[in-house]
């Protein structure tokens, strides 16, 4: 055999194996089917999962289901020998709250309530209150200038209800407790129900804050009220100490709970020291009384897509086509509460962030957004792909043009997107750490965050094409020669 012939046959062998690999990948992509996605979603968004609220039984049931699938796909446990990365969640419940001003015992809920970020227990009384007008010493006003609020109960009568800045001002001035007078006070706003937090916010120790109805102004200030009202309308400084007996109490209990991210790992081959992280959140809003928020699209659709992509990779691995890089399949919780699970992961990564080539994130890809019709249905919003790496968009677009040719809509990727979608899902916690991220989303609809986001409304035909599109991109990032370069600011 001549040299030339050898070269030619080598070329043919290479071309053939490339073609083979190409059709093989397509074969594995085709294992992501409408019916598999549907089967999983009818479980994830079933009544049994009770809306999958973070740190509840429904969330744990969903986590167990996902873990079970990861085991079936022969994924390795991704966190300390298990599949679940637990993170702490706190939940406060009110034990009692009372407020007595000028000898009058106020009625909880119909006359006052205590804000849910009032963290520590307090029982306090004094013969004096400090009135600090609008209560904004940290901005331009003169409030707090002529009074000493240290260790006192401070009363403010603001025009707008930016409670947090009022609380900060009260803290800065050393107030023991803060009473905010509210003009449109209505019954039923008292946060009696347990509310969850992700860190022990008592570290911030804002003063306990009592919101009171403005109908109580005459009870508080008696004869002084007319003068105060007039002076405030004239814009003069009204801050002054008054001899008003006040007695207040606030007691809460804090439960220490847990939620989890479910992590399954497929170890890579020659580049296993690098990784791709595929994410979707499996938590949703839970149930209010007996009404379940099923969260089929949000984000059951992303959760089942992660499962199906994991299965496709596992079938490929079984056929001797393991990915070169390690793939971390992760469904996170706490997203609806404020991206808690992904934030926790980004501080406690299962794989170093510096060696994580990309995060591929999926949140709500099973529906057609409001207002879209006709032949424009074959679309998906792609967000974040050109923010940190110039490699990512060409990869994603190149593969899409070879396969499903979805219309990639970049509307939500605009830096001045009023919905701020780029900041509203879990990929953002990766991007924040410098990891290039690509986020897939099919838009908002009338069932968004309503109990009617149910699995019967999912377009499984579209979902499977979107899921396959995401699979191809994940495959390429996992198998290409280089990690995605981080060359954009
Ligand atoms: Zn949501």
mmCIF file with all atom_site columns, C-alpha atoms in Angstrom, residues 25-34 37 305 308-309 312 365 399-400 403-404 406 440 461-475:
data_model
loop_
_atom_site.group_PDB
_atom_site.id
_atom_site.type_symbol
_atom_site.label_atom_id
_atom_site.label_alt_id
_atom_site.label_comp_id
_atom_site.label_asym_id
_atom_site.label_entity_id
_atom_site.label_seq_id
_atom_site.pdbx_PDB_ins_code
_atom_site.Cartn_x
_atom_site.Cartn_y
_atom_site.Cartn_z
_atom_site.occupancy
_atom_site.B_iso_or_equiv
_atom_site.pdbx_formal_charge
_atom_site.auth_seq_id
_atom_site.auth_comp_id
_atom_site.auth_asym_id
_atom_site.auth_atom_id
_atom_site.pdbx_PDB_model_num
ATOM 1  C CA . UNK A 1 25  ? -25.128 11.180 19.240 1.00 0.00 ? 25  UNK A CA 1
ATOM 2  C CA . UNK A 1 26  ? -28.357 11.603 17.326 1.00 0.00 ? 26  UNK A CA 1
ATOM 3  C CA . UNK A 1 27  ? -29.346 8.107  18.393 1.00 0.00 ? 27  UNK A CA 1
ATOM 4  C CA . UNK A 1 28  ? -28.824 8.973  22.054 1.00 0.00 ? 28  UNK A CA 1
ATOM 5  C CA . UNK A 1 29  ? -30.618 12.308 21.628 1.00 0.00 ? 29  UNK A CA 1
ATOM 6  C CA . UNK A 1 30  ? -33.582 10.403 20.252 1.00 0.00 ? 30  UNK A CA 1
ATOM 7  C CA . UNK A 1 31  ? -33.876 8.467  23.507 1.00 0.00 ? 31  UNK A CA 1
ATOM 8  C CA . UNK A 1 32  ? -35.191 11.748 24.954 1.00 0.00 ? 32  UNK A CA 1
ATOM 9  C CA . UNK A 1 33  ? -38.822 11.220 24.062 1.00 0.00 ? 33  UNK A CA 1
ATOM 10 C CA . UNK A 1 34  ? -42.117 13.018 24.623 1.00 0.00 ? 34  UNK A CA 1
ATOM 11 C CA . UNK A 1 37  ? -40.722 13.284 29.622 1.00 0.00 ? 37  UNK A CA 1
ATOM 12 C CA . UNK A 1 305 ? -35.309 17.312 31.052 1.00 0.00 ? 305 UNK A CA 1
ATOM 13 C CA . UNK A 1 308 ? -33.887 12.476 30.343 1.00 0.00 ? 308 UNK A CA 1
ATOM 14 C CA . UNK A 1 309 ? -30.543 14.023 29.396 1.00 0.00 ? 309 UNK A CA 1
ATOM 15 C CA . UNK A 1 312 ? -29.225 9.676  27.319 1.00 0.00 ? 312 UNK A CA 1
ATOM 16 C CA . UNK A 1 365 ? -39.377 25.023 28.831 1.00 0.00 ? 365 UNK A CA 1
ATOM 17 C CA . UNK A 1 399 ? -25.546 22.503 16.747 1.00 0.00 ? 399 UNK A CA 1
ATOM 18 C CA . UNK A 1 400 ? -29.045 23.888 16.534 1.00 0.00 ? 400 UNK A CA 1
ATOM 19 C CA . UNK A 1 403 ? -30.501 19.487 14.338 1.00 0.00 ? 403 UNK A CA 1
ATOM 20 C CA . UNK A 1 404 ? -33.861 20.964 15.349 1.00 0.00 ? 404 UNK A CA 1
ATOM 21 C CA . UNK A 1 406 ? -35.324 26.073 16.842 1.00 0.00 ? 406 UNK A CA 1
ATOM 22 C CA . UNK A 1 440 ? -33.123 27.988 28.381 1.00 0.00 ? 440 UNK A CA 1
ATOM 23 C CA . UNK A 1 461 ? -43.683 17.596 21.374 1.00 0.00 ? 461 UNK A CA 1
ATOM 24 C CA . UNK A 1 462 ? -41.985 20.972 21.806 1.00 0.00 ? 462 UNK A CA 1
ATOM 25 C CA . UNK A 1 463 ? -40.454 19.959 25.140 1.00 0.00 ? 463 UNK A CA 1
ATOM 26 C CA . UNK A 1 464 ? -38.707 16.945 23.597 1.00 0.00 ? 464 UNK A CA 1
ATOM 27 C CA . UNK A 1 465 ? -37.167 19.053 20.806 1.00 0.00 ? 465 UNK A CA 1
ATOM 28 C CA . UNK A 1 466 ? -36.000 21.650 23.288 1.00 0.00 ? 466 UNK A CA 1
ATOM 29 C CA . UNK A 1 467 ? -34.593 18.925 25.570 1.00 0.00 ? 467 UNK A CA 1
ATOM 30 C CA . UNK A 1 468 ? -32.720 17.308 22.658 1.00 0.00 ? 468 UNK A CA 1
ATOM 31 C CA . UNK A 1 469 ? -31.328 20.689 21.632 1.00 0.00 ? 469 UNK A CA 1
ATOM 32 C CA . UNK A 1 470 ? -29.986 21.160 25.169 1.00 0.00 ? 470 UNK A CA 1
ATOM 33 C CA . UNK A 1 471 ? -28.562 17.638 25.121 1.00 0.00 ? 471 UNK A CA 1
ATOM 34 C CA . UNK A 1 472 ? -26.542 18.334 21.945 1.00 0.00 ? 472 UNK A CA 1
ATOM 35 C CA . UNK A 1 473 ? -25.027 21.470 23.439 1.00 0.00 ? 473 UNK A CA 1
ATOM 36 C CA . UNK A 1 474 ? -24.203 19.714 26.711 1.00 0.00 ? 474 UNK A CA 1
ATOM 37 C CA . UNK A 1 475 ? -22.636 16.852 24.763 1.00 0.00 ? 475 UNK A CA 1
#
